[in-house]
Coordinates of C-alpha atoms in Angstrom, one line a residue:
X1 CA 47.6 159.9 30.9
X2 CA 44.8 161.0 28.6
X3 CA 46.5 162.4 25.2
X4 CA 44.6 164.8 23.7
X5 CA 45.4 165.9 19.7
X6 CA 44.5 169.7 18.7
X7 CA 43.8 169.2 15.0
X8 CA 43.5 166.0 13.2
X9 CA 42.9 165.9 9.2
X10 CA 41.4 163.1 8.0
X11 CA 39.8 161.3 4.5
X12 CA 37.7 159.1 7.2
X13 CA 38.4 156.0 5.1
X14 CA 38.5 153.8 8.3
X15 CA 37.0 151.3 9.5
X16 CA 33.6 153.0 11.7
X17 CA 35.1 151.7 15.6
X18 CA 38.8 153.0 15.0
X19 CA 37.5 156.1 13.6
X20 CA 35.0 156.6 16.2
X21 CA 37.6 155.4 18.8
X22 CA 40.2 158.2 17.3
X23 CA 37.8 160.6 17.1
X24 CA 37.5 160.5 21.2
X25 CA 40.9 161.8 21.2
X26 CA 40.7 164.6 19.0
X27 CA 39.1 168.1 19.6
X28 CA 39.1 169.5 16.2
X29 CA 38.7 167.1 12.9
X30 CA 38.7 168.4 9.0
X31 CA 37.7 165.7 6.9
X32 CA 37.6 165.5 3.5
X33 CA 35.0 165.3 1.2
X34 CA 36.0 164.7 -2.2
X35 CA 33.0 164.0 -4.1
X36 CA 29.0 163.1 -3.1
X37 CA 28.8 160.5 -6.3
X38 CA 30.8 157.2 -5.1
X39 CA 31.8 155.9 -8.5
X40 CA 33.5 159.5 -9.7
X41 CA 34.8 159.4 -5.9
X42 CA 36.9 156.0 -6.6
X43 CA 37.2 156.7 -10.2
X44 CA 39.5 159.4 -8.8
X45 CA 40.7 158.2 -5.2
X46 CA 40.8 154.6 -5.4
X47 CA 38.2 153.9 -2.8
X48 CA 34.0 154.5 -2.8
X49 CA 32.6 156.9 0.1
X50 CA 30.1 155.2 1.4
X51 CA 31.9 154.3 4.8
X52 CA 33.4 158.0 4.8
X53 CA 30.1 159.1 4.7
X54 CA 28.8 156.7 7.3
X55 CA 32.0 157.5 9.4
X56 CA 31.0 161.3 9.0
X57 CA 27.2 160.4 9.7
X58 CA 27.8 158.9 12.9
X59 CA 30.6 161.2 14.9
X60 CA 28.2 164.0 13.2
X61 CA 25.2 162.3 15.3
X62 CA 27.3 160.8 18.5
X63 CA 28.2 162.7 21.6
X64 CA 31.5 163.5 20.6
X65 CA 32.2 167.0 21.3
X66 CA 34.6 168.7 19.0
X67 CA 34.8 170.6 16.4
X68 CA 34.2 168.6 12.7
X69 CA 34.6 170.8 9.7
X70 CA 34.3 169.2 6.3
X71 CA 35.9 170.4 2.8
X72 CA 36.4 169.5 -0.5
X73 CA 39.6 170.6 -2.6
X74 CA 37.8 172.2 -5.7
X75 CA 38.9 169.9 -8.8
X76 CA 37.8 171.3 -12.1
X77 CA 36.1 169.0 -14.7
X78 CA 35.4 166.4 -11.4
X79 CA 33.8 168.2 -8.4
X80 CA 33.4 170.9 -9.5
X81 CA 30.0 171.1 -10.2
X82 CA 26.5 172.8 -8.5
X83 CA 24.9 169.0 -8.0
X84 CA 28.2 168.3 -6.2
X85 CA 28.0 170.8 -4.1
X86 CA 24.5 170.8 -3.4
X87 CA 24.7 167.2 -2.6
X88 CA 27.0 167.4 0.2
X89 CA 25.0 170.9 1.6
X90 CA 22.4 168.5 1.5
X91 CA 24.2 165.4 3.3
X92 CA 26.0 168.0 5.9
X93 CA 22.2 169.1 6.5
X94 CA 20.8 165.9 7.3
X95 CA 23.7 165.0 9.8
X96 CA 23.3 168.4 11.7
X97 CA 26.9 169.6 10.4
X98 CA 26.9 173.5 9.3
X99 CA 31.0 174.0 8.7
X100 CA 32.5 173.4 4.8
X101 CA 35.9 174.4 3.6
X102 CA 36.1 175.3 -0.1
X103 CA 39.8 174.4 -0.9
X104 CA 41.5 175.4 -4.6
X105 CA 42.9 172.4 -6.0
X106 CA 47.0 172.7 -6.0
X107 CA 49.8 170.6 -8.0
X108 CA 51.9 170.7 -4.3
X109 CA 52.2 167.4 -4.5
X110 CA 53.6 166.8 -8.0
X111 CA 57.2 166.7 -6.0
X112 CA 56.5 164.6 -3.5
X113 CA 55.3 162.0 -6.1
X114 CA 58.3 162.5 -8.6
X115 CA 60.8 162.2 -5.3
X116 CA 59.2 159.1 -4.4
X117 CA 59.4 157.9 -8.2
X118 CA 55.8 158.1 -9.1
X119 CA 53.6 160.0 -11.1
X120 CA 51.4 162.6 -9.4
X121 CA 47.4 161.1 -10.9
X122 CA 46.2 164.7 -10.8
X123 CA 49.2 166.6 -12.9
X124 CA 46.7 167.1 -16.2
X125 CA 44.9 169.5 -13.7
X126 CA 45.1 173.0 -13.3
X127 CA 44.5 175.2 -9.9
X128 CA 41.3 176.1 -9.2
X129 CA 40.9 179.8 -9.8
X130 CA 39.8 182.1 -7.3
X131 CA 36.9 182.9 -9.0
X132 CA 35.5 179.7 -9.3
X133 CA 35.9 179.3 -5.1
X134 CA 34.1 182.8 -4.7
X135 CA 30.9 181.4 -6.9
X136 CA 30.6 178.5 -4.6
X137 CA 31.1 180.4 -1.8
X138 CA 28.5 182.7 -2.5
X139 CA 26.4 179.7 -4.3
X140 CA 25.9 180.9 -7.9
X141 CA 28.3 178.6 -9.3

């Protein structure tokens, strides 16, 4: 029995065979992007994004044949910025990939974090306003 999974949102921080392998079973894939520069990436997710780039490289340039759509939650003050985002238009270009979600950064999780006891990293932060997604989106930011 060959399982099949619709939608399938990802960071891609994986080692490259397991996400490759996943990948086989998925039709439709978001994966984040959070930012181009690998040192602000860990400074704010832990981990550098050199192997989710590679990961992102190489199902962008396999024969998988789903749909892979990347985004980035719009973080003022960290990602926020027209080199960011011209990076990754230039990264998506040279791996062939044409589809990018702007997202507006949330505080969602700040409950989830307090149930679990722990403090939400990203509470200083305030939602990305709507204005800010529209200059991107229209590249004058």
């Amino acid at each position: 029995m060959l399982i099949s999974i619709q939608r399938f949102e990802t960071s891609g921080f994986f080692p490259q065979e397991t996400y490759l392998t996943t990948m086989k079973y998925v039709d439709f894939a978001f994966n984040d992007l959070k930012h181009m520069d690998s040192d602000k990436h860990k400074e704010k997710t832990g981990v550098p994004n050199e192997l989710i780039l590679a990961n992102i490289a190489a199902l962008a340039q396999s024969d998988w044949s789903g749909r892979l759509v990347l985004r980035s939650p719009v973080i003022e003050g960290f990602n926020d910025s027209k080199e960011n985002m011209a990076a990754i238009a230039e990264f998506m270009h040279s791996v062939g990939l044409t589809e990018f979600n702007l997202l507006p950064f949330h505080r969602l999780g700040d409950s989830k974090w307090k149930s679990c006891g722990m403090v939400y990293p990203y509470s200083m932060y305030e939602a990305t306003p709507p204005e800010k997604i529209r200059s991107f989106a229209e590249g004058a930011a």
